[in-house]
Coordinates of C-alpha atoms in Angstrom, one line a residue:
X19 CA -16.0 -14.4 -10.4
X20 CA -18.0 -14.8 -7.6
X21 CA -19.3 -12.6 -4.2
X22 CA -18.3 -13.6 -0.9
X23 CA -20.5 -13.8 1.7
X24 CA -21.1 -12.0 5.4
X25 CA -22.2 -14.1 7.8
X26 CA -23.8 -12.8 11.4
X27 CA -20.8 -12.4 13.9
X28 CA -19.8 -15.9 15.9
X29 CA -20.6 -15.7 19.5
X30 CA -17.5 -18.0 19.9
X31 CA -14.0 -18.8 18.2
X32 CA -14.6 -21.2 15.8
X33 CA -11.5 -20.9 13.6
X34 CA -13.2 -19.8 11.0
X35 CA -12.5 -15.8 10.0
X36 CA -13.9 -13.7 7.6
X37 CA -12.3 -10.5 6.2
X38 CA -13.6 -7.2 7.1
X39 CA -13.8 -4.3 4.4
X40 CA -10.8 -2.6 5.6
X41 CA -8.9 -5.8 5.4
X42 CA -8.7 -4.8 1.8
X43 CA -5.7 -2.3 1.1
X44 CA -4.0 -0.9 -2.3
X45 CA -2.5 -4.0 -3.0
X46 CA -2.2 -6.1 0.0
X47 CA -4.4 -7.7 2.8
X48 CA -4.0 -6.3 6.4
X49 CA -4.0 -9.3 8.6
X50 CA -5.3 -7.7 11.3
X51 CA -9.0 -6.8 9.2
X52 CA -10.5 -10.3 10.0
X53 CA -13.6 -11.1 12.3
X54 CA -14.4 -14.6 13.7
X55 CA -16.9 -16.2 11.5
X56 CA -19.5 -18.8 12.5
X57 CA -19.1 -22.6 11.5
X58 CA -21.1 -23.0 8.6
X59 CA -21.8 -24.0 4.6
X60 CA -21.5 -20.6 3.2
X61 CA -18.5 -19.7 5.0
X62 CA -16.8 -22.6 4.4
X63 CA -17.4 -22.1 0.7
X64 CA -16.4 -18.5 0.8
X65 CA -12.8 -19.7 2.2
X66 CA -9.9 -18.4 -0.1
X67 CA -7.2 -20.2 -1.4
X68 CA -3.5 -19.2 -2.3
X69 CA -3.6 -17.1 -5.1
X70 CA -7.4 -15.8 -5.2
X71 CA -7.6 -12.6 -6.4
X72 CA -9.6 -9.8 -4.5
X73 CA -11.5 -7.0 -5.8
X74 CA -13.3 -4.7 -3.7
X75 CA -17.0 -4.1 -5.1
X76 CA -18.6 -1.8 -3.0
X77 CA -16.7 0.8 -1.4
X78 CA -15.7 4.6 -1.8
X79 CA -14.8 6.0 -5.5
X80 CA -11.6 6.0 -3.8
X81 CA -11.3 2.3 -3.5
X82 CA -13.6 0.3 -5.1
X83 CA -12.0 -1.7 -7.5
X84 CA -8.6 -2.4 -5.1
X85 CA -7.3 -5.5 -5.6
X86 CA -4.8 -7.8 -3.6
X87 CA -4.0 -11.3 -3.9
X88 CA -4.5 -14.0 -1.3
X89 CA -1.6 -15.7 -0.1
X90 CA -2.3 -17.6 2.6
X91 CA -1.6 -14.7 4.9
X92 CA -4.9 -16.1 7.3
X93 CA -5.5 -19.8 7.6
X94 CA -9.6 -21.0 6.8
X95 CA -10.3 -17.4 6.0
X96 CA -13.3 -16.3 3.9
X97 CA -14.3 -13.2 2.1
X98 CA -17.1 -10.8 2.8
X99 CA -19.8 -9.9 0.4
X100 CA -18.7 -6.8 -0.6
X101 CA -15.9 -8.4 -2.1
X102 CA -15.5 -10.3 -5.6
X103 CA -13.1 -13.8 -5.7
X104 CA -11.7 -14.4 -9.2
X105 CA -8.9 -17.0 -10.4
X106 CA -6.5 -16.7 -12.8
X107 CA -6.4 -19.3 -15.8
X108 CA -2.5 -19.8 -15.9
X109 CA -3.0 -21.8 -19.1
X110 CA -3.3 -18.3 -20.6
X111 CA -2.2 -15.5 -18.8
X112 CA 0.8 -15.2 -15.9
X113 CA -1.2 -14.5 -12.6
X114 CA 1.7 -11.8 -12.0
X115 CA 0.9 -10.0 -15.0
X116 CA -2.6 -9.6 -14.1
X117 CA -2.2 -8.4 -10.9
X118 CA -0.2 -5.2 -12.4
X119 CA -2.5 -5.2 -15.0
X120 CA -5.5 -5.2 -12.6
X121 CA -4.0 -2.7 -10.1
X122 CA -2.6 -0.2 -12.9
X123 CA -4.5 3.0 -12.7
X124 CA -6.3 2.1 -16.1
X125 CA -8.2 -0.1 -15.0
X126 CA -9.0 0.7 -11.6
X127 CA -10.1 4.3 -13.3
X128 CA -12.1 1.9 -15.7
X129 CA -13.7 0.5 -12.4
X130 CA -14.5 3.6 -10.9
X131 CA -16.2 5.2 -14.0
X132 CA -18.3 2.0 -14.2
X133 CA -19.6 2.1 -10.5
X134 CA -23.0 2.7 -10.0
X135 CA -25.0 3.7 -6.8
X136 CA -27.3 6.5 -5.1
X137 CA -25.1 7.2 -2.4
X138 CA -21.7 9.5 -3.6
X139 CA -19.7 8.0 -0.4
X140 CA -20.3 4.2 -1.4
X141 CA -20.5 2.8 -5.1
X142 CA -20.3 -0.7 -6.6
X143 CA -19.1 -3.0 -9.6
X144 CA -20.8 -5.8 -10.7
X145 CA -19.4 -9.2 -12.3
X146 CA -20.4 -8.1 -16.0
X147 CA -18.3 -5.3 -14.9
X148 CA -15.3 -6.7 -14.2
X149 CA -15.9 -9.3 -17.2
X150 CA -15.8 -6.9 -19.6
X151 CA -12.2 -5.2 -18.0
X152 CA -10.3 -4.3 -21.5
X153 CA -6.4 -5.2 -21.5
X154 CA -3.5 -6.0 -23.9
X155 CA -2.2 -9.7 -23.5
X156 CA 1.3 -9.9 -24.8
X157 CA 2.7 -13.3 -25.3
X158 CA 3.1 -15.5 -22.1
X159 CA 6.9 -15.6 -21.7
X160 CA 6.6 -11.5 -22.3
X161 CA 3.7 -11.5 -19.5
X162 CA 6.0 -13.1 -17.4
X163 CA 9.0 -10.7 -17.8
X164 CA 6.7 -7.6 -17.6
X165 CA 5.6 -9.0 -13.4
X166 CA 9.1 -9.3 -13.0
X167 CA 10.6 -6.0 -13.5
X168 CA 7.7 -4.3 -11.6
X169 CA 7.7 -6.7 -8.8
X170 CA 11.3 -5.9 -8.3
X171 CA 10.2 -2.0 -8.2
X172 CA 6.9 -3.5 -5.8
X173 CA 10.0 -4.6 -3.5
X174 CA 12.2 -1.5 -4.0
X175 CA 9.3 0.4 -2.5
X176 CA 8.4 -2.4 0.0
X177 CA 12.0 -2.4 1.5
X178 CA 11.8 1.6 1.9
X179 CA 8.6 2.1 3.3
X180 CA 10.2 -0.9 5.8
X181 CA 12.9 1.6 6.6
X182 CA 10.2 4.5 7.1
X183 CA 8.3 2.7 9.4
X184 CA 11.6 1.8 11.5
X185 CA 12.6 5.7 11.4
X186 CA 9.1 6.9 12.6
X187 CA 9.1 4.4 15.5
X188 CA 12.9 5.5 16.3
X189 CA 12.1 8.9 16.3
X190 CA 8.4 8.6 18.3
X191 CA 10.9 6.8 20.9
X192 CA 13.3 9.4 20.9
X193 CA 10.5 12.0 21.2
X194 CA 9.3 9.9 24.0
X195 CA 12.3 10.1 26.0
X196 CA 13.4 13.2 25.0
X197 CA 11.0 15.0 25.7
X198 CA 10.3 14.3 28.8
X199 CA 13.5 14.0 30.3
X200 CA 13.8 10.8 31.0
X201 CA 16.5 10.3 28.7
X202 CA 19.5 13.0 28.9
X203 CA 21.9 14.1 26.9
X204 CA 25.4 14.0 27.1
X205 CA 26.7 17.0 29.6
X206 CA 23.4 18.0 30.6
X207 CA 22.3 17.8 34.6
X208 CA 20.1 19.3 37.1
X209 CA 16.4 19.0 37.6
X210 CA 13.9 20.4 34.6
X211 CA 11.4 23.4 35.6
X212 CA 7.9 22.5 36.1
X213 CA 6.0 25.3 35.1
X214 CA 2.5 26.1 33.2
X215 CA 2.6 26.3 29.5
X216 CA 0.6 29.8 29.7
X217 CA 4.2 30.7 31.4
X218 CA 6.1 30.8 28.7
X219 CA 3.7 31.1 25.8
X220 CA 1.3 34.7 24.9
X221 CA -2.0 35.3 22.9
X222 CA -1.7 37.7 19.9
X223 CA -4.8 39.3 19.3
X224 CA -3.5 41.8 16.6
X225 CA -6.9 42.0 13.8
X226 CA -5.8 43.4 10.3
X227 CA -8.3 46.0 11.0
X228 CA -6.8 48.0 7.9
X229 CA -7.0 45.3 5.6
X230 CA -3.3 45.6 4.8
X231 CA -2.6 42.1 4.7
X232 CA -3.6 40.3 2.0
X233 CA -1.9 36.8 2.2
X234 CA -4.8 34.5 4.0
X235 CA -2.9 31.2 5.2
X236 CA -4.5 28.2 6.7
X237 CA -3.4 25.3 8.8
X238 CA -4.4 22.0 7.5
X239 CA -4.4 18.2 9.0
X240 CA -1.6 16.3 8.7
X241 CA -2.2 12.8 10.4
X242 CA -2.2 14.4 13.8
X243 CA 1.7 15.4 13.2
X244 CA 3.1 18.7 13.4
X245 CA 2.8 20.8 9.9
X246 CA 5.8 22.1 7.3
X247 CA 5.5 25.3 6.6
X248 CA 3.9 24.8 3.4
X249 CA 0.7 23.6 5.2
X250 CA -0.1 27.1 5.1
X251 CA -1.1 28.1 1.8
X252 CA -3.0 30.7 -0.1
X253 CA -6.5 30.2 0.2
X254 CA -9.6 33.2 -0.2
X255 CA -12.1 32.6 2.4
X256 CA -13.7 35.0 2.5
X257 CA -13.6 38.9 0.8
X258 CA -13.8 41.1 4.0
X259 CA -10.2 39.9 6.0
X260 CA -10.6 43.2 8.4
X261 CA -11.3 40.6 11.5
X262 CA -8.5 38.0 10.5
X263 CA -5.7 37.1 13.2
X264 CA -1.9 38.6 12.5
X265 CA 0.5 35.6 12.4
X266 CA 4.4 37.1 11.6
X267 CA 6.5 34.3 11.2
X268 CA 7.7 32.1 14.0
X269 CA 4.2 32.8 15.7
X270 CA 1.9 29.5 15.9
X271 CA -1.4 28.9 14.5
X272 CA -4.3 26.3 15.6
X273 CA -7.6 25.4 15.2
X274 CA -9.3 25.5 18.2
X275 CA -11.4 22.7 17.7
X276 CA -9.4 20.4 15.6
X277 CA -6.1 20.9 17.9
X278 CA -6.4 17.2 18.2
X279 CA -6.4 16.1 14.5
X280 CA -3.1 18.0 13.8
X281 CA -4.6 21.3 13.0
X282 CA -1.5 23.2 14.8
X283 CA 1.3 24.7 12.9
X284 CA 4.3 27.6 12.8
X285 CA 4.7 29.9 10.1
X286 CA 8.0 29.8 8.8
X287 CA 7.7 30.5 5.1
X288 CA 6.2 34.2 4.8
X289 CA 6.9 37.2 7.0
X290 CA 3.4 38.1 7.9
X291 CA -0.1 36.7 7.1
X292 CA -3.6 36.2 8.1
X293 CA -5.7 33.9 10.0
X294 CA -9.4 33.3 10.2
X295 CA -11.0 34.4 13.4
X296 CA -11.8 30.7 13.9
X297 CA -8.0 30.4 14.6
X298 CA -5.9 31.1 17.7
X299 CA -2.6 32.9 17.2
X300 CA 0.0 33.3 19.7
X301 CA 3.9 33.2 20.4
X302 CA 6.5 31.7 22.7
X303 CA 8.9 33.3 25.5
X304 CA 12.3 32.8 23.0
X305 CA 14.7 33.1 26.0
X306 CA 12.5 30.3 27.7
X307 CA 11.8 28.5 25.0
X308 CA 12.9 27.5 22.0
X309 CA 10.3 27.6 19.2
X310 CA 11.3 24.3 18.0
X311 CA 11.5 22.3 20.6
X312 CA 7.7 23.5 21.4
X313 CA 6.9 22.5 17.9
X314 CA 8.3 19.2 18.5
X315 CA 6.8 18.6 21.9
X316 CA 3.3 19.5 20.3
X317 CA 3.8 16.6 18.2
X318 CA 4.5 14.2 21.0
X319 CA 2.1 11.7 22.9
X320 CA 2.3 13.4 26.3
X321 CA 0.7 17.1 23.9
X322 CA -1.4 14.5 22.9
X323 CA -2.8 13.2 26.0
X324 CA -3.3 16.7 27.4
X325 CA -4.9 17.9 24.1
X326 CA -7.5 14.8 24.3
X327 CA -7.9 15.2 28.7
X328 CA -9.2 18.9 28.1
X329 CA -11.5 18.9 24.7
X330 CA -14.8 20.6 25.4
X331 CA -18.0 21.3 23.2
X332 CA -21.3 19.9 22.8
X333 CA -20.8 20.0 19.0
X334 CA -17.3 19.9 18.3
X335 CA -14.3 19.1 20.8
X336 CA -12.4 22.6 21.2
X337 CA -8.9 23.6 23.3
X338 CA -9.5 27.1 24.1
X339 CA -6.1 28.9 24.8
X340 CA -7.0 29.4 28.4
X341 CA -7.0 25.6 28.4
X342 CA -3.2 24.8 26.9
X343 CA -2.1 27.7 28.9
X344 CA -2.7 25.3 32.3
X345 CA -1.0 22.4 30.1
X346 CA 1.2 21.4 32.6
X347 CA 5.4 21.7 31.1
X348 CA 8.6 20.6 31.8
X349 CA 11.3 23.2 30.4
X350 CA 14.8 22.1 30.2
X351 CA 17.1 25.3 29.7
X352 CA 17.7 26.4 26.5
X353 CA 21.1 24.6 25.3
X354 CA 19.2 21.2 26.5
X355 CA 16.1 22.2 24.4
X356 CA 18.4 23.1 21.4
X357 CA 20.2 20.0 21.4
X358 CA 17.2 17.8 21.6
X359 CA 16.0 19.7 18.6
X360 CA 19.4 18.9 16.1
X361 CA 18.9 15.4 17.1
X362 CA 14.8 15.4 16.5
X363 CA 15.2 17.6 13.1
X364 CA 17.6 14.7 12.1
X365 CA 15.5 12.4 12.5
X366 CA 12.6 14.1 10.9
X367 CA 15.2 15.1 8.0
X368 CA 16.1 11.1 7.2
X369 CA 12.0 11.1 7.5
X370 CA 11.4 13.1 5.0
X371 CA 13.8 11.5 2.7
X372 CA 12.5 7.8 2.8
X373 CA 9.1 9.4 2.3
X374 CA 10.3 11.4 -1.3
X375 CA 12.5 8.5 -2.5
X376 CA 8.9 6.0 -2.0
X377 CA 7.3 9.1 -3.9
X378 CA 9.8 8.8 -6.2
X379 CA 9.5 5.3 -6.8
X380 CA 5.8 4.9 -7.0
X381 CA 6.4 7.9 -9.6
X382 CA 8.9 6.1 -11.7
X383 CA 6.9 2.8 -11.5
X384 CA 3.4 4.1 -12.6
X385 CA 5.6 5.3 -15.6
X386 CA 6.9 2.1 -16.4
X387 CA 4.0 0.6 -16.1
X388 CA 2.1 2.7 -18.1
X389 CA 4.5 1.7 -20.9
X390 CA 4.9 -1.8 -20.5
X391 CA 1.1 -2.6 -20.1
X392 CA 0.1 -0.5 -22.9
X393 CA 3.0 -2.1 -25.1
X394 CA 4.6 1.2 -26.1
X395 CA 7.7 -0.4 -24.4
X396 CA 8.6 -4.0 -24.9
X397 CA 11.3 -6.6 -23.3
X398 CA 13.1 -9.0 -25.0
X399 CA 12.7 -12.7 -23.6
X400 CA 15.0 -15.5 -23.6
X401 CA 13.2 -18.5 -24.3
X402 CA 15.8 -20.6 -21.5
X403 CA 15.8 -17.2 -18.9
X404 CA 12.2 -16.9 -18.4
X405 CA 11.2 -15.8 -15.1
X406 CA 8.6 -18.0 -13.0
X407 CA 6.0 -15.5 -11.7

C-alpha cells in the first residue's frame, strides 16, 4: 500500500498524466479527471499498472474510502497523493472478489468510521488503516464464483444506466427541437407567436393571512431539472405561516435566487399549500398555454440561457419575476403545445423507468452481496467450471 504523489502542474505535454481527485468515482475511473504531469522520478514511479487498486484517502465522509481498479483506461498515468495504490496477491485471494469485498458498504462504512481529521468536509485513512480492513475469505474457487455473479449484476446495471444515458440525450434533443420549433410535428403549420412570457403568465400574491393553511411545501434542487410533484414536501419552517404565499395546485413555485439550480416546480399533488415568502408564486394563461408544456420548456437549454443572461445580486444570483416576465417566448397554439407534451412526457415516462429498474438493481445487488460476503449464503463450485475472474 503506498501514496501516490502530486507533482506541480507541467507547463508542457509531456505524456505523462496524473489523476485528479475527481478522477476517482464509486467504482470506476473517469478518464476525463487527469492533468498533464511533469517528466520526472516520482511520477514515473507513481505510474499505475493494470490491475492496481485505488482507494481514495482523503476526501469527503461521503467518499473517502472509494475504490476503483486500474485498467489501463490512461496510458503512463500516475496517481495523486491523496490516493492509496494496493495490489492484490492472486496466490491468495481472486482480485474480483476483493474488489466487491472492498467496495461493499461494510467496509467502506468501516473506512469512514476510521477517518480522522479537523475539518468535517475533508477526512482521511491511513495505511494501518486499510491494513487492518476485517473480511471473510472463503476458499479461492468460492472467491471466484462470488465476483462472478455480482459482476454479471455490475453489467446488468452497466447496460441500463447505458440505455438512460441514451434516453436523456434523445429526449434533451427532442426538447431542443421541440421546443423551439424547429422541428414540427406532423399536421402542424403556420408561424409561432413571439410574445413576452409576462404575456401569458400572472403573479399570485394571495398571503394566508388567516393562517388557514397548514400544509408548508417547499421546492427543492433536482440537478437543474424540472421537479415531480413530490419535491414538495411537508416541511415546518417556521411557526407563524400568516406571511406564506398561496400555491393551489397547477400554480408554479420558484426560488428566486436559485431559479438556476432547479429550484422551480408545479404543484400537482395537494389542492392548496403554502410557500415561504422567499418564494415566487404565480400561474399561467391555460387558453394560451398549456401548463405542461411551460413546465417542460423551463427545463430546456434555451430557459436555461435566459435564466443565467438575467441573474442579479451582489450576494446571491436572483430572477425576480419582473425579470422572466420579459423572457422572450415562442407559443405554438395549444393542440401543437399539447402534442409536444405526449411525446416529451413519454420520453420522461421511459426516463423514469430505466432510473427505478437501476434503483432496483443496485437494491437487489447490495442484498446479495450482503449475503454472499458475509457467508450467510454460499455457491456451490465445480472444480472443472470455475470462473476466471
Amino acid at each position: 500500500i503506498k501514496n501516490g504523489y502530486s507533482p506541480l502542474p507541467a507547463d508542457k505535454i509531456t505524456g505523462l498524466w496524473v489523476l485528479g481527485l475527481g478522477a476517482l468515482q464509486d467504482g470506476s475511473l473517469n478518464e476525463k479527471e487527469i492533468k498533464p504531469a511533469p517528466d520526472n522520478e516520482k511520477v514515473r514511479g507513481c505510474l499505475l499498472e493494470n490491475g492496481d487498486f485505488l482507494i481514495s484517502r482523503s476526501n469527503t465522509p461521503e467518499k473517502v474510502g472509494r475504490v476503483a481498479v486500474f485498467r489501463d483506461e490512461i496510458k503512463n498515468c500516475s496517481y495523486p497523493d491523496l490516493m492509496m495504490r494496493l495490489k492484490i496477491d492472486d496466490e491468495k485471494a481472486s482480485p474480483g472478489y476483493m474488489e466487491h469485498v472492498l467496495k461493499s458498504y461494510a467496509v467502506r462504512s468501516y473506512f469512514r468510521r476510521s477517518a480522522a481529521g479537523s475539518s468535517g468536509s475533508m477526512i482521511k485513512i491511513n495505511k494501518s488503516i486499510v491494513e487492518k480492513t476485517s473480511f471473510l475469505l472463503p476458499p479461492k474457487s468460492e472467491q471466484k464464483r462470488i465476483a462472478c455473479i455480482l459482476s454479471t449484476w455490475d453489467e446488468a446495471i452497466t447496460t441500463t444506466e447505458r440505455l438512460l444515458e441514451a434516453s436523456q440525450r434523445q429526449k434533451l434533443a427532442l426538447m431542443q427541437q421541440l421546443l423551439i420549433g424547429k422541428r414540427r410535428l406532423p399536421g402542424f403549420v403556420g408561424a409561432w407567436k413571439k410574445i413576452k412570457l409576462g404575456e401569458v403568465i400572472k403573479e399570485e400574491k394571495k398571503r394566508n393571512r388567516d393562517g388557514a393553511i397548514e400544509r408548508v411545501l417547499s421546492v427543492t434542487n433536482h440537478s437543474g431539472f424540472v421537479l415531480p410533484e413530490e419535491s414538495f414536501s411537508k416541511r415546518v419552517a417556521s411557526d407563524n405561516v400568516s406571511n406564506y404565499r398561496v400555491v393551489k395546485r397547477g400554480q408554479f413555485g420558484y426560488n428566486p435566487s436559485r431559479i438556476n439550480v432547479g429550484s422551480f416546480a408545479r404543484l400537482e399533488k395537494y389542492e392548496i399549500g403554502v410557500l415561504s415568502p422567499m418564494y415566487v408564486v404565480f400561474s399561467v394563461d391555460e387558453k394560451s398555454l398549456d401548463g405542461k408544456y411551460f413546465e417542460e420548456w423551463m427545463s430546456s437549454d434555451e430557459a436555461r440561457q435566459r435564466i443565467n443572461s438575467s441573474t442579479q445580486g451582489s450576494v446571491r444570483d436572483s430572477v425576480g419575476f419582473d425579470a422572466l416576465c420579459a423572457f422572450p417566448f415562442k407559443l405554438p397554439p395549444l393542440p401543437e403545445q399539447r402534442a409536444i407534451v405526449s411525446i416529451l412526457v413519454t420520453a420522461g415516462n421511459e426516463i423514469e423507468a430505466l432510473q427505478e429498474k437501476i434503483k432496483c438493481l443496485s437494491q437487489e445487488k447490495k442484498a446479495l452481496m450482503q449475503q454472499l460476503l458475509t457467508g450467510k449464503r454460499r455457491v456451490k463450485v465445480e472444480a472443472e467450471a470455475e470462473a476466471t475472474i
